XYZ file of N, CA and C in Angstrom:
219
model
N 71.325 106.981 67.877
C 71.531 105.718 68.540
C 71.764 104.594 67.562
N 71.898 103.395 67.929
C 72.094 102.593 67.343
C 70.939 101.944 66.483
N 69.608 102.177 67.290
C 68.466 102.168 66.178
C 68.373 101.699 65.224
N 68.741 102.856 64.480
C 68.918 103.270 63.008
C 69.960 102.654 62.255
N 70.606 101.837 62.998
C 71.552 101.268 62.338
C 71.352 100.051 61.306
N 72.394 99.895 60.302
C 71.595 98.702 59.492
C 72.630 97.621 60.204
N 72.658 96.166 60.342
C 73.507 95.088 60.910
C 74.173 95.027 59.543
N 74.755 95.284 58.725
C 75.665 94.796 57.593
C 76.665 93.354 57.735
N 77.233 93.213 58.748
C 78.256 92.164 59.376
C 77.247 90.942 59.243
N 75.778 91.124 59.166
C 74.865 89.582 59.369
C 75.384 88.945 58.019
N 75.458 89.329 56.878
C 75.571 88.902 55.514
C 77.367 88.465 55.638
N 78.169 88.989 56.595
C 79.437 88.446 56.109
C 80.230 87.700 57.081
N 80.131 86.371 56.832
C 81.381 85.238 57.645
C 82.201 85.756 58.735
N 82.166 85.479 60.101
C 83.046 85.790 60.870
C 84.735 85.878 60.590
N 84.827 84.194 59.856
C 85.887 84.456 59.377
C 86.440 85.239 58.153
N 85.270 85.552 57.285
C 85.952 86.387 56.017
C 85.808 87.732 56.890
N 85.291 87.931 57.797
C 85.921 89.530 58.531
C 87.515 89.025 59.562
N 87.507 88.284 59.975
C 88.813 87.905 60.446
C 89.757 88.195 59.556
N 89.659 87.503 58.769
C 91.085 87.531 57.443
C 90.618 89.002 56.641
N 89.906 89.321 56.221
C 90.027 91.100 56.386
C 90.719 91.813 57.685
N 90.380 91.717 58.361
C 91.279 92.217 59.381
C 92.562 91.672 59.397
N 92.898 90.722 58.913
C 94.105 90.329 59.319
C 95.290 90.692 57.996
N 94.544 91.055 56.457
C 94.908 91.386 55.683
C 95.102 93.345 55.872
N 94.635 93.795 56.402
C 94.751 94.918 56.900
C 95.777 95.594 57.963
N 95.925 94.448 58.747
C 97.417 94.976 59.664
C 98.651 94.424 58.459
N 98.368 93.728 58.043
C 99.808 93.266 57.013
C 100.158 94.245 55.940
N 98.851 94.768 55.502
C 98.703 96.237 54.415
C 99.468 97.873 55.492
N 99.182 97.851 56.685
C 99.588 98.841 57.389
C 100.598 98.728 57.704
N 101.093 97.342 58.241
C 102.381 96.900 58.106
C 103.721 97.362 57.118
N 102.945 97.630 55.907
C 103.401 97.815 55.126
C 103.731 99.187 54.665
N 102.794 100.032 54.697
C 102.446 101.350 54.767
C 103.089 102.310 55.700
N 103.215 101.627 56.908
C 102.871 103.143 57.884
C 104.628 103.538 58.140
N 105.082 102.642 57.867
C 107.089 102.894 57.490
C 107.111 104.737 56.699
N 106.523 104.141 55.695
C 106.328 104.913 54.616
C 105.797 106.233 55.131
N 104.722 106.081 55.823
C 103.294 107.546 56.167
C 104.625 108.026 57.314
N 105.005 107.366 58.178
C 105.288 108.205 58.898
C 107.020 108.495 58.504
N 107.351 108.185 57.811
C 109.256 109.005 57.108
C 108.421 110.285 56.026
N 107.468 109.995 56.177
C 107.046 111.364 54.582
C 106.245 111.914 55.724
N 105.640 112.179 57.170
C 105.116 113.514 57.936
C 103.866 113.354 57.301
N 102.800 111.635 56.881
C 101.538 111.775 56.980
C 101.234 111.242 57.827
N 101.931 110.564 59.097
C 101.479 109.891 60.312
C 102.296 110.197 61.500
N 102.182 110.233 62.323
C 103.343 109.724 63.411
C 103.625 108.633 63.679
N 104.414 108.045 64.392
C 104.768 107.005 64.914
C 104.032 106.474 66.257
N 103.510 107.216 66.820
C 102.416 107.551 68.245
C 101.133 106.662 67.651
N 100.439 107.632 66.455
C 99.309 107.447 65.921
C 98.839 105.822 65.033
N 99.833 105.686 64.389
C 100.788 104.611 63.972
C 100.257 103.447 64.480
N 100.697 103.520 65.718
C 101.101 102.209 67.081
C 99.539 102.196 67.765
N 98.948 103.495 67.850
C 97.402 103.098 68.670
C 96.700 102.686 67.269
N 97.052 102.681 65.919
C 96.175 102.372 65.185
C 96.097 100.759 65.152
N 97.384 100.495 65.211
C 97.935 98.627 65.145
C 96.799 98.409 66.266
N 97.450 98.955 67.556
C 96.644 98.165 68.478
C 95.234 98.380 68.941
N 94.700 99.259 68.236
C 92.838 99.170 67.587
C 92.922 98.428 66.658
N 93.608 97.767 65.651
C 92.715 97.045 64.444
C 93.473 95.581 65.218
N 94.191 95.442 66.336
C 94.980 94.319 66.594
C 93.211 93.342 67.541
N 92.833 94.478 68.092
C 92.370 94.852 69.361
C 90.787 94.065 68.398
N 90.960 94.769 67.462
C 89.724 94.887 66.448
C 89.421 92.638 66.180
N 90.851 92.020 65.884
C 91.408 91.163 65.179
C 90.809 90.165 66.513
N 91.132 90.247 67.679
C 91.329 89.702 69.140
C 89.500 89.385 69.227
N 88.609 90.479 69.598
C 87.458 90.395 69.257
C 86.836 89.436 68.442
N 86.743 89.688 67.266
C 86.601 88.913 66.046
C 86.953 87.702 66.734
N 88.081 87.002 66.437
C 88.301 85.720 67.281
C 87.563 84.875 68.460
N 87.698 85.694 69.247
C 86.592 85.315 70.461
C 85.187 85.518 70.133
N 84.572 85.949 69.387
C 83.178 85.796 69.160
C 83.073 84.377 67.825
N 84.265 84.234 67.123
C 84.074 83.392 66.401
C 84.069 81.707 66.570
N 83.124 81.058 66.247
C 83.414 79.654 66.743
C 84.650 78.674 66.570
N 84.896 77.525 67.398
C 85.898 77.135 67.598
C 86.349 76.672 66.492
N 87.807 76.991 65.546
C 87.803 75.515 63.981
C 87.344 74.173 64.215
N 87.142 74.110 62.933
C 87.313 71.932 63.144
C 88.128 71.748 62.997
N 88.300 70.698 63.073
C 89.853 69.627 63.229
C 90.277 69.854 61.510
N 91.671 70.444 62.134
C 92.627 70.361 60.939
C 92.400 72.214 60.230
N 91.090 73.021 60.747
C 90.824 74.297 59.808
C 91.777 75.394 60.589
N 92.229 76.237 59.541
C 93.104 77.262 60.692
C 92.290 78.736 60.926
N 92.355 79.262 61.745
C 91.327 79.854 61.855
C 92.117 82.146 61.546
């Protein structure tokens, strides 16, 4: 169960996990051209991965508080 789990995410900024995530679809972005013309991905697998870490990105956001004036979030 979850129990046992340690909270790790308490120690790190909503937004420095945002922009990790958001540096991560731009890295796959980049990548998955590649994984899937060389037969280490599909194109299927690919597309549900975007839209789990998109999905992942969306989350993050909505739990995170609103910017201040002028911060981009």
């Amino acid at each position: 169960g979850r129990e046992g789990r340690r909270r790790v995410n308490a120690h790190v900024p909503i937004t420095d996990q945002i922009a990790c995530v958001e540096r991560e679809l731009r890295m796959r972005a980049r990548v998955y051209p590649a994984w899937i013309a060389g037969g280490r991905m599909t194109r299927e697998k690919a597309d549900q991965e975007t839209r789990a870490m998109e999905a992942v990105l969306e989350t993050l956001r909505g739990l995170a508080p609103p910017p201040a004036q002028g911060e981009k979030l």
